[in-house]
PDB file of C-alpha atoms in Angstrom:
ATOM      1  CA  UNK A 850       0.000   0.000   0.000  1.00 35.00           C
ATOM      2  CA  UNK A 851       1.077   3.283  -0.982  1.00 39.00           C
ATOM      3  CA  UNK A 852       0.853   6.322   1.613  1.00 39.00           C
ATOM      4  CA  UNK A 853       1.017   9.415   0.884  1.00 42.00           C
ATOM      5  CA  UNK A 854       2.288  12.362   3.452  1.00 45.00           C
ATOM      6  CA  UNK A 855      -0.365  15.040   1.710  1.00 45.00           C
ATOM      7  CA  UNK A 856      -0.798  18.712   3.834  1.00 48.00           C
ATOM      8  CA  UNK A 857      -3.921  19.688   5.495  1.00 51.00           C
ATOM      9  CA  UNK A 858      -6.562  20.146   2.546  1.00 51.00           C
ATOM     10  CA  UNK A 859      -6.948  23.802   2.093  1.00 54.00           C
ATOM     11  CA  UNK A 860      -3.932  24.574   4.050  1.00 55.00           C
ATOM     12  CA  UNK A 861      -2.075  26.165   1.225  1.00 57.00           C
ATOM     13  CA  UNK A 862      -5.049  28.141  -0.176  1.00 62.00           C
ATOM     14  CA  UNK A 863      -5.745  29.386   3.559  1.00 59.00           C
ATOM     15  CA  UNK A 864      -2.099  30.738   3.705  1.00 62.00           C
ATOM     16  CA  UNK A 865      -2.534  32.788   0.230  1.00 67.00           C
ATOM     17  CA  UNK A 866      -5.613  33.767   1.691  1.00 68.00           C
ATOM     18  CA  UNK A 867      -4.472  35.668   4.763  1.00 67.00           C
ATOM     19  CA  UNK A 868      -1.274  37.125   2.739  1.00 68.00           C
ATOM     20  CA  UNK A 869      -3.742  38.784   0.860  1.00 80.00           C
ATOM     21  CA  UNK A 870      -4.247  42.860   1.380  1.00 82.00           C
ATOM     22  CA  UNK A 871      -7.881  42.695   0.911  1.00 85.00           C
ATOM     23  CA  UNK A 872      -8.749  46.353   1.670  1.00 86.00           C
ATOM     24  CA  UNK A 873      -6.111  48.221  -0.560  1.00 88.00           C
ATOM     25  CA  UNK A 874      -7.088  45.687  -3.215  1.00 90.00           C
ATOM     26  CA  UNK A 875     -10.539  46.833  -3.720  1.00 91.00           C
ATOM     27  CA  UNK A 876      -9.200  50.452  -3.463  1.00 91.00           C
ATOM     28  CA  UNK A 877      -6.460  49.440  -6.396  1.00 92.00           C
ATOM     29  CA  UNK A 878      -9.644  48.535  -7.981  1.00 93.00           C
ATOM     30  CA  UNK A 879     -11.592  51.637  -7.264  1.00 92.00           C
ATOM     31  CA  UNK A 880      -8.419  53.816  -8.340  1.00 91.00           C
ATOM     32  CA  UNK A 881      -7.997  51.890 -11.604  1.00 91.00           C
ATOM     33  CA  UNK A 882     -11.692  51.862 -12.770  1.00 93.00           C
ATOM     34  CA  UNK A 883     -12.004  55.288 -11.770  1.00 92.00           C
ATOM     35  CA  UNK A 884      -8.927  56.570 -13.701  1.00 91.00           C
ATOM     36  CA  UNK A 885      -9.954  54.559 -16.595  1.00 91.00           C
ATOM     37  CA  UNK A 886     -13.148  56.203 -16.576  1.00 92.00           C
ATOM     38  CA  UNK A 887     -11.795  59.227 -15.896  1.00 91.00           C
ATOM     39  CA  UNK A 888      -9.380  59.663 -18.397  1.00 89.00           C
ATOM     40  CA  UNK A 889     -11.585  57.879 -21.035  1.00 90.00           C
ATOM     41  CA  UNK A 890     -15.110  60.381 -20.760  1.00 91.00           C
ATOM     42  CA  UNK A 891     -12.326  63.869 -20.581  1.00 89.00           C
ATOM     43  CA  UNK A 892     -10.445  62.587 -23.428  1.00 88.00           C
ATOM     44  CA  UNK A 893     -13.699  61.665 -25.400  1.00 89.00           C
ATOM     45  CA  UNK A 894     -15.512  64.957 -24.010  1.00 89.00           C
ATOM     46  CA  UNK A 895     -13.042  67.708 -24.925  1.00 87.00           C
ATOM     47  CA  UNK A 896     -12.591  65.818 -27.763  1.00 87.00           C
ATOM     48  CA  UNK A 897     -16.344  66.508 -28.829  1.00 88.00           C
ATOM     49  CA  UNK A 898     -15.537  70.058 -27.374  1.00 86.00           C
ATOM     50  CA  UNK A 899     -12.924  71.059 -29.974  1.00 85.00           C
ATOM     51  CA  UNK A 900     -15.078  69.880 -32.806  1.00 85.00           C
ATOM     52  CA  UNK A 901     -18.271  71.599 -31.392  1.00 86.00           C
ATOM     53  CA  UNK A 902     -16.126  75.158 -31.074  1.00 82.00           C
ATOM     54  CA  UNK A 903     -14.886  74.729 -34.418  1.00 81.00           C
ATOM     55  CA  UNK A 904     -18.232  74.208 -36.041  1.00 82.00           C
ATOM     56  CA  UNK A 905     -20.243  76.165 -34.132  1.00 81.00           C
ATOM     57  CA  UNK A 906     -18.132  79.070 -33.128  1.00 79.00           C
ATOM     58  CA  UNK A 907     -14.993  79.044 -35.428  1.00 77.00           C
ATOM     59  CA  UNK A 908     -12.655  78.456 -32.144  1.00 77.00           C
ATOM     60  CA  UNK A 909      -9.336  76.521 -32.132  1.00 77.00           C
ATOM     61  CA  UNK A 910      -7.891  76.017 -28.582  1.00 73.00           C
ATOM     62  CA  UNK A 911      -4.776  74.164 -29.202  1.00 73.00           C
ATOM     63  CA  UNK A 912      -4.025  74.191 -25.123  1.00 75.00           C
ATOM     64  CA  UNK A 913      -6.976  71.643 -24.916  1.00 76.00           C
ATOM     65  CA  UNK A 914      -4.926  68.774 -26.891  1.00 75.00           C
ATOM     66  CA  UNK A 915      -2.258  69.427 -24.519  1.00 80.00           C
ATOM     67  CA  UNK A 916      -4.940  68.869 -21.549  1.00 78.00           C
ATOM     68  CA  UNK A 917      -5.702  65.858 -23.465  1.00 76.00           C
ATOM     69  CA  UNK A 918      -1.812  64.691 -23.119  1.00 83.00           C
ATOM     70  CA  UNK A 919      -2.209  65.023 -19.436  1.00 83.00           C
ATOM     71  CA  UNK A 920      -4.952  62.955 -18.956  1.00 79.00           C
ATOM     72  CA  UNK A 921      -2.809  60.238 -20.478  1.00 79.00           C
ATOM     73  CA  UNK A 922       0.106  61.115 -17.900  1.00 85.00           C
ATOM     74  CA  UNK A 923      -2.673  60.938 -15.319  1.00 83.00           C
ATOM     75  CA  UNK A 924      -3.687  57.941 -16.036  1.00 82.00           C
ATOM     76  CA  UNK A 925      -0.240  56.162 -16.295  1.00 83.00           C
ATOM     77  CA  UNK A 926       0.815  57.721 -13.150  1.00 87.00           C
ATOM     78  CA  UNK A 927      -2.449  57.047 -11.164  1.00 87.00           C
ATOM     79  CA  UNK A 928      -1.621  53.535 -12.063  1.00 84.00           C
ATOM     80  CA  UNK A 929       1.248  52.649 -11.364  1.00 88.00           C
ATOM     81  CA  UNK A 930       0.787  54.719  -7.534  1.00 90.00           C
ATOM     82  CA  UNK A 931      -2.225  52.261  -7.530  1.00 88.00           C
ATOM     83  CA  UNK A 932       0.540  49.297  -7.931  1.00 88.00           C
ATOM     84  CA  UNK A 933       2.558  50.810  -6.109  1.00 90.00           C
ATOM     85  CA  UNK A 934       0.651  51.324  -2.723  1.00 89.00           C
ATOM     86  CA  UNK A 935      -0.977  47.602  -3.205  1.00 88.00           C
ATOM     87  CA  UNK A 936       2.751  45.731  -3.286  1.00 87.00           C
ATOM     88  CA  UNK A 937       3.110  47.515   0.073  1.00 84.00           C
ATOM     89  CA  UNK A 938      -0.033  46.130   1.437  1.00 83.00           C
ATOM     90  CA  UNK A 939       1.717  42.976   0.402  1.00 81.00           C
ATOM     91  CA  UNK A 940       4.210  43.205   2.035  1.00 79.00           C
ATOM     92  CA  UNK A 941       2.539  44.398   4.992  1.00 75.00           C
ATOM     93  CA  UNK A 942      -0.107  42.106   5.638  1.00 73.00           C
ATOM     94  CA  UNK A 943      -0.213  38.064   7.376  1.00 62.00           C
ATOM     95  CA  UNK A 944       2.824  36.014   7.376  1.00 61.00           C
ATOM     96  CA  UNK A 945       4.762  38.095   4.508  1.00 64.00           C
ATOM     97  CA  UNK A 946       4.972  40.835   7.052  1.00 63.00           C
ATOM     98  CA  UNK A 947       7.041  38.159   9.599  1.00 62.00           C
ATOM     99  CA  UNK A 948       8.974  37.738   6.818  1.00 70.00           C
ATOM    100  CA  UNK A 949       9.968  40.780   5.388  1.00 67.00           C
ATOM    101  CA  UNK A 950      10.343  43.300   8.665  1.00 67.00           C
ATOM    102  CA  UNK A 951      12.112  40.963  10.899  1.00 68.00           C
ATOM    103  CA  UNK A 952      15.208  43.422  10.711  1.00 69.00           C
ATOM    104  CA  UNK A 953      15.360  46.741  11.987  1.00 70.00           C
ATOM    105  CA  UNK A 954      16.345  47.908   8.843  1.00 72.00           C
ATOM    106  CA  UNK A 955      13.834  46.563   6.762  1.00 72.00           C
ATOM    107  CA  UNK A 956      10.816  47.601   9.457  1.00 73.00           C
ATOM    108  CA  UNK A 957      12.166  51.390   9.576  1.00 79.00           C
ATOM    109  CA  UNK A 958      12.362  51.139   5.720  1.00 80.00           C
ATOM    110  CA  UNK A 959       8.478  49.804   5.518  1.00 80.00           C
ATOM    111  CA  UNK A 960       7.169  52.819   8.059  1.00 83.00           C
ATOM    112  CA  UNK A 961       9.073  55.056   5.834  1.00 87.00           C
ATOM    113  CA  UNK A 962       7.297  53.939   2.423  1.00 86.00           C
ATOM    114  CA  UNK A 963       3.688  54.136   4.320  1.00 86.00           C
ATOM    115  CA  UNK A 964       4.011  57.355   5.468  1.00 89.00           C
ATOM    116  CA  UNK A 965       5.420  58.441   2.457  1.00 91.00           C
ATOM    117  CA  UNK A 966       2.764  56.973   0.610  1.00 91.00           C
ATOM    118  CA  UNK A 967       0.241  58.360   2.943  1.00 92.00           C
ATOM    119  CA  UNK A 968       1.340  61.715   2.387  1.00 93.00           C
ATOM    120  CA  UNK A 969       1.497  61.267  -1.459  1.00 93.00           C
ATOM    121  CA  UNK A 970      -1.804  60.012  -0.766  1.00 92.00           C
ATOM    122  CA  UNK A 971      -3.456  62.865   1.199  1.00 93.00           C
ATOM    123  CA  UNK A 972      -1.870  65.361  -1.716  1.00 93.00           C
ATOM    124  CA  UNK A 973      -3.099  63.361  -4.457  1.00 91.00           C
ATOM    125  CA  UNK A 974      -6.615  63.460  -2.286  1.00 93.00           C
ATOM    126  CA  UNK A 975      -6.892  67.220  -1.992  1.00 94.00           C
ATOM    127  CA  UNK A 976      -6.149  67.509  -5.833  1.00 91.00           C
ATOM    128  CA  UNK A 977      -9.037  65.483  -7.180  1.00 92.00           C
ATOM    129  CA  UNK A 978     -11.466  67.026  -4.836  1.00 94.00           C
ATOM    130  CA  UNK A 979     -10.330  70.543  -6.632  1.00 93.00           C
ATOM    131  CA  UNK A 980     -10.808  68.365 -10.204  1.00 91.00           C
ATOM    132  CA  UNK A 981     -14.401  66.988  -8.950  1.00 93.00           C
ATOM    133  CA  UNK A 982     -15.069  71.193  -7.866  1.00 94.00           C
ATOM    134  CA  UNK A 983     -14.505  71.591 -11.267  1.00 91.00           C
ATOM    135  CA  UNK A 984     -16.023  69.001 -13.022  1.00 91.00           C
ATOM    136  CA  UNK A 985     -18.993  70.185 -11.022  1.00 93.00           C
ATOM    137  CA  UNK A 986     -19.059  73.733 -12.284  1.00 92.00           C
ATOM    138  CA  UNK A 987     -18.770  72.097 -15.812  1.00 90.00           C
ATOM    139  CA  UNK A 988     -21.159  69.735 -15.844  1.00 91.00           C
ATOM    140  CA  UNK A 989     -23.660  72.517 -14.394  1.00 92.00           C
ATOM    141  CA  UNK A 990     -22.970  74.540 -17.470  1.00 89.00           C
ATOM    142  CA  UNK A 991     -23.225  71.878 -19.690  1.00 89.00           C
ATOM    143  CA  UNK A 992     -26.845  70.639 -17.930  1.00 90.00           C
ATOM    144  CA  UNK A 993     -27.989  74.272 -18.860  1.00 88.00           C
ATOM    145  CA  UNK A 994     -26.946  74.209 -22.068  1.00 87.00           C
ATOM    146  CA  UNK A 995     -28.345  70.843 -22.492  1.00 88.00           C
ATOM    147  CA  UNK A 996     -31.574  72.662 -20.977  1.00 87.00           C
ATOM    148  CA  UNK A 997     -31.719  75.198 -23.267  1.00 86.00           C
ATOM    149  CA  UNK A 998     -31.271  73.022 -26.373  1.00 85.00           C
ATOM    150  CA  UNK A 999     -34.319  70.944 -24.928  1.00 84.00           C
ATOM    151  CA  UNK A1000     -36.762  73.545 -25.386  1.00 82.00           C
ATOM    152  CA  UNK A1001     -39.265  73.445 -27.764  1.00 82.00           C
ATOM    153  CA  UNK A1002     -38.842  76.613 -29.797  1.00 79.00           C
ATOM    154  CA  UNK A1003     -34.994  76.109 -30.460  1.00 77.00           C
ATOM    155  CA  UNK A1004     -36.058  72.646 -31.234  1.00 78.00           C
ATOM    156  CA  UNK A1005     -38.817  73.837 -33.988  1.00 78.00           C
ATOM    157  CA  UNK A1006     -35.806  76.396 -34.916  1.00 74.00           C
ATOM    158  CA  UNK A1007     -38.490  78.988 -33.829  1.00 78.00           C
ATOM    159  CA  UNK A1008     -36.014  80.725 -31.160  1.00 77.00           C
ATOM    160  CA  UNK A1009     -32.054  81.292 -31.336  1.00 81.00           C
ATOM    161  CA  UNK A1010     -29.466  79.770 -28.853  1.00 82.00           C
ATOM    162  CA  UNK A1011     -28.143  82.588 -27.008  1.00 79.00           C
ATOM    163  CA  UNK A1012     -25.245  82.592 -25.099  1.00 80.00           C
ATOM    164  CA  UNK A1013     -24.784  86.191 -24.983  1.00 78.00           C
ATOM    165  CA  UNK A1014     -24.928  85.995 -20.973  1.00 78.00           C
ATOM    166  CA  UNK A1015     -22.357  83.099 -20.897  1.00 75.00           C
ATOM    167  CA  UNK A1016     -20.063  86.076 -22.966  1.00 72.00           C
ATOM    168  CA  UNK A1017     -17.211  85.584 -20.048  1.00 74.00           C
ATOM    169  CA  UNK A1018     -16.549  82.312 -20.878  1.00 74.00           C
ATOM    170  CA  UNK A1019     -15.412  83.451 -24.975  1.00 73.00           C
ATOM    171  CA  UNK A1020     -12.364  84.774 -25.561  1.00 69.00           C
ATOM    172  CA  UNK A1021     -12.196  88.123 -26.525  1.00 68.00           C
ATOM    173  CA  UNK A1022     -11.884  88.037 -29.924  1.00 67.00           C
ATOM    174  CA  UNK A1023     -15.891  86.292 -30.339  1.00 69.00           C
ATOM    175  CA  UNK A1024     -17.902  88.917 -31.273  1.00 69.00           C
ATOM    176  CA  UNK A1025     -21.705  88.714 -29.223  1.00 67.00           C
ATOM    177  CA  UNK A1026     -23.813  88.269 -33.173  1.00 67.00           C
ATOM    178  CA  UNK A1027     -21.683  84.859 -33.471  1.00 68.00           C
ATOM    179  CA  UNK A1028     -22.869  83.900 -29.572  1.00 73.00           C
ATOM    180  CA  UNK A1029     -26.479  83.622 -31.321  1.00 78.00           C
ATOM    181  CA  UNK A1030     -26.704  80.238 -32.617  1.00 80.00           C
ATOM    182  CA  UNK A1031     -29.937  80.525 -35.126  1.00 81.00           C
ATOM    183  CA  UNK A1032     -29.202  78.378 -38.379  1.00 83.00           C
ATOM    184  CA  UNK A1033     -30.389  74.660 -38.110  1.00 82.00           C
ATOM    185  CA  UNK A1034     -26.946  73.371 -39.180  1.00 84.00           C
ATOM    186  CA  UNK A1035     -25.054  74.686 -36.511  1.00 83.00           C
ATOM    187  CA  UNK A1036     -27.962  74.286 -33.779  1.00 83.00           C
ATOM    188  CA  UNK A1037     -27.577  70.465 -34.576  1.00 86.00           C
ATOM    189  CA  UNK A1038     -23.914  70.687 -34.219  1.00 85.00           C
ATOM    190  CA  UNK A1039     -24.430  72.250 -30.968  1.00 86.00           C
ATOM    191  CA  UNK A1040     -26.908  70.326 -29.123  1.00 87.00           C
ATOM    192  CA  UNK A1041     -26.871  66.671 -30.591  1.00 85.00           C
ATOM    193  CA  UNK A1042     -22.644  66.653 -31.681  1.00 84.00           C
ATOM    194  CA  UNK A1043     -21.885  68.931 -28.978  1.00 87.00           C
ATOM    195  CA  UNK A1044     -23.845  69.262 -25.770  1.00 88.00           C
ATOM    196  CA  UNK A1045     -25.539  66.319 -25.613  1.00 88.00           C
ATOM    197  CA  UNK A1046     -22.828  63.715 -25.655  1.00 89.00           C
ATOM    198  CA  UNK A1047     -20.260  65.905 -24.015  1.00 90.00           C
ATOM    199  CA  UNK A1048     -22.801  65.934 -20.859  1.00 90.00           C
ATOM    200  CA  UNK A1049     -22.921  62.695 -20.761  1.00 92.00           C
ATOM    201  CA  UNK A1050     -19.000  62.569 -20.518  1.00 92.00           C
ATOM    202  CA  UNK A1051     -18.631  65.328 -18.045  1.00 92.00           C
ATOM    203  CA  UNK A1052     -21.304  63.473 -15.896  1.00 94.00           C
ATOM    204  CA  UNK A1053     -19.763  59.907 -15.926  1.00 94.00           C
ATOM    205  CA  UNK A1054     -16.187  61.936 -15.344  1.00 93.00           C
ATOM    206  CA  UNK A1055     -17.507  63.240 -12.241  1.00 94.00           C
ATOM    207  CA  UNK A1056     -18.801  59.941 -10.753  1.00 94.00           C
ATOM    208  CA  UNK A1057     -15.683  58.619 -11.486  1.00 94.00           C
ATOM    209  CA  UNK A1058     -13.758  61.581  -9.985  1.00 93.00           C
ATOM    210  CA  UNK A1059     -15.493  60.641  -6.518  1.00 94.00           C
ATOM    211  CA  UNK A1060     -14.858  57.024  -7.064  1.00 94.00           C
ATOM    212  CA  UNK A1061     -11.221  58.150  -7.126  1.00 93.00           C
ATOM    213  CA  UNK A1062     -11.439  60.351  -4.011  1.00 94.00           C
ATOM    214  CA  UNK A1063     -12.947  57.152  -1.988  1.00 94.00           C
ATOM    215  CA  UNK A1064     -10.264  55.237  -3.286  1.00 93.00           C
ATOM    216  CA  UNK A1065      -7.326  57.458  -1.568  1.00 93.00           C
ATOM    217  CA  UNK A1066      -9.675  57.507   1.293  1.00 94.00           C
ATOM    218  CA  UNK A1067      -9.419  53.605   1.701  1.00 92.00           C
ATOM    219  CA  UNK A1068      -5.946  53.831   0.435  1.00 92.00           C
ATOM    220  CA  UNK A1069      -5.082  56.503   3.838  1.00 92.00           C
ATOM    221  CA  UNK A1070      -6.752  54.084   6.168  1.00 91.00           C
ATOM    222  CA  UNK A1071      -4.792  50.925   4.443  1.00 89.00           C
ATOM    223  CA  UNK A1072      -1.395  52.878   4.815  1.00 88.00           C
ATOM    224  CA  UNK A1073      -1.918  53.894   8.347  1.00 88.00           C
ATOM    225  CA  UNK A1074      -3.208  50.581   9.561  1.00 85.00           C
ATOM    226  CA  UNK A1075      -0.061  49.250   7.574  1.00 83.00           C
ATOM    227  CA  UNK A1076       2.240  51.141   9.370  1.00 82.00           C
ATOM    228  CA  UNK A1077       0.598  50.103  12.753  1.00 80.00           C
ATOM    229  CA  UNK A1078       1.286  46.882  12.032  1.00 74.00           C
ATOM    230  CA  UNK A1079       5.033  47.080  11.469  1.00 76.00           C
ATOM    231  CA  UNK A1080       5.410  49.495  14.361  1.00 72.00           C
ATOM    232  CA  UNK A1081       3.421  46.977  16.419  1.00 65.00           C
ATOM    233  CA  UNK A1082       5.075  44.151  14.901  1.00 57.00           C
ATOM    234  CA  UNK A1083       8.679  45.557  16.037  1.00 58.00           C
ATOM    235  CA  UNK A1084       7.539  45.731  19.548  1.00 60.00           C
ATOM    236  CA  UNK A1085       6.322  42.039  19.434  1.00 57.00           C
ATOM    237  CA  UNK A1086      10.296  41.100  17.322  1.00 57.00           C
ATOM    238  CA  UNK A1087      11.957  42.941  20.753  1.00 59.00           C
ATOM    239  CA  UNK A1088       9.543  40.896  23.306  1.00 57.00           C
ATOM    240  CA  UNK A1089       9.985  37.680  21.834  1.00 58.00           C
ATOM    241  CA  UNK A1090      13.803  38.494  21.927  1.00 60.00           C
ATOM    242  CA  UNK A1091      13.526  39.287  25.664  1.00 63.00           C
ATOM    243  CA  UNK A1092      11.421  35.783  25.933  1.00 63.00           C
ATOM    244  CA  UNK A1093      13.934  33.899  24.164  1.00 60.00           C
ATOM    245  CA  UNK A1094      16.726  35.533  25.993  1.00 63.00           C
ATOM    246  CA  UNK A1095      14.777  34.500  29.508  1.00 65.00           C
ATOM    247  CA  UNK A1096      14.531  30.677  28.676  1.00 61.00           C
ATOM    248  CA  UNK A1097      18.128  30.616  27.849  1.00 63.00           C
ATOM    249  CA  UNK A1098      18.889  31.814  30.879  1.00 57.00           C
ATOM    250  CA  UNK A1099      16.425  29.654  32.799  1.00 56.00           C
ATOM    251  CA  UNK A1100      18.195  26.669  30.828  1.00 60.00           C
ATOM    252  CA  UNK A1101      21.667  27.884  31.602  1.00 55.00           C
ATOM    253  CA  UNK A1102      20.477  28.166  35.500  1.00 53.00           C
ATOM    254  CA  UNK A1103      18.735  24.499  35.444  1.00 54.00           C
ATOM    255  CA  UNK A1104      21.915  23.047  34.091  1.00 53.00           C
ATOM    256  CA  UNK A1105      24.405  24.296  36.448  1.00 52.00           C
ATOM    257  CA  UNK A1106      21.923  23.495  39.414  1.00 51.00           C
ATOM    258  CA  UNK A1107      21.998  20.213  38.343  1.00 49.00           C
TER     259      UNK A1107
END
């Protein structure tokens, strides 16, 4: 008969388990989706914007294709922070911690990267709540827009867009007559091309924007609970030193007694 010397079933799967950083891994998640949102609905919407102020209003902004650039950057960057604060979680969390920060080195060196991370973190925070302020004040001028391309009259082509009241956000070379959008062409170009679809951009860019700020949220708590851990977890290296110190000297004392 053949035995076999086989491990606790589920033994190995319960130690991947509890290595796992559950909590910054569904704010990796949130990060990533929201970026990839994020990035996706600006770089569609001011794409949509360009072509809307060159039909409409004869307007060429060549800073917004640099804005479009940085959304790229943003999104590369957001990434690999996102990949970046999960390996530490990693590293942090069930047996890999005992592993990893069981020199003094290495533990100073893992409090370091949290609260370095945690301030990167809390910056990174305080920025996309001043994106989602923003995006906010956009969308609302967008929904009004949208509004006034859903009335009836403009819809007939009975009644004129105007935007003369919105003058301050022209620059100053758009004369107020071209601010009256009247001929059918154009009104299409501004309302079904233009407003319509970039509202729908703006608006899934903002829900994303706040799916990015809970992210860092989660991603603060992760990093400070992280760094409790290996602060705690050097206190618990230095009294099972003093244990193991004790019982050799307990042995030592037995021995000589006897």
């Amino acid at each position: 008969m053949l035995l076999l010397n086989l491990n606790p079933p589920g033994g190995c799967c319960k130690s991947c388990v509890t290595r796992i950083p559950y909590a910054t891994l569904i704010a990796t998640v949130m990060c990533l989706i929201g970026v990839g949102v994020f990035c996706g609905t600006m770089f569609r919407g001011t794409s949509l914007a360009i072509i809307m102020l060159d039909q409409v209003f004869h307007l060429r902004l060549p800073w917004i294709e640099a804005v479009q650039i940085i959304f790229v950057v943003i999104g590369a960057s957001m990434a690999a922070l996102g990949l970046m604060i999960l390996f530490v979680g990693f590293l942090a969390t069930g047996a890999t911690r005992h592993k990893v920060y069981r020199a003094w080195g290495s533990r100073v060196g893992g409090r370091i990267s949290c609260a370095v991370f945690m301030a990167i973190s809390y910056v990174l925070n305080i920025a996309w709540i001043l994106i989602l302020c923003f995006l906010s004040i956009v969308t609302f001028v967008f929904t009004v827009f949208w509004n006034m391309c859903a009335n009836t009259n403009v819809q007939t082509h009975r009644d004129c867009i105007d935007l003369t009241q919105f003058y301050f956000m022209f620059p100053d070379g758009v004369k107020q007559e071209d601010m009256k959008i009247c001929e059918p062409a154009k009104v299409k170009a501004f309302c079904k091309d233009g407003v319509e679809k970039c509202e729908i951009m703006f608006i899934l860019a903002t829900v994303s924007c706040l799916l990015i700020i809970l992210s860092f949220v989660h991603y603060l708590m992760c990093l400070a609970a992280n760094y409790a851990h290996i602060r705690d977890h050097e206190k618990f290296q230095e009294l099972q030193e003093m244990q193991n110190l004790t019982e050799m000297e307990y042995s030592a004392a037995s021995k000589d007694r006897f």
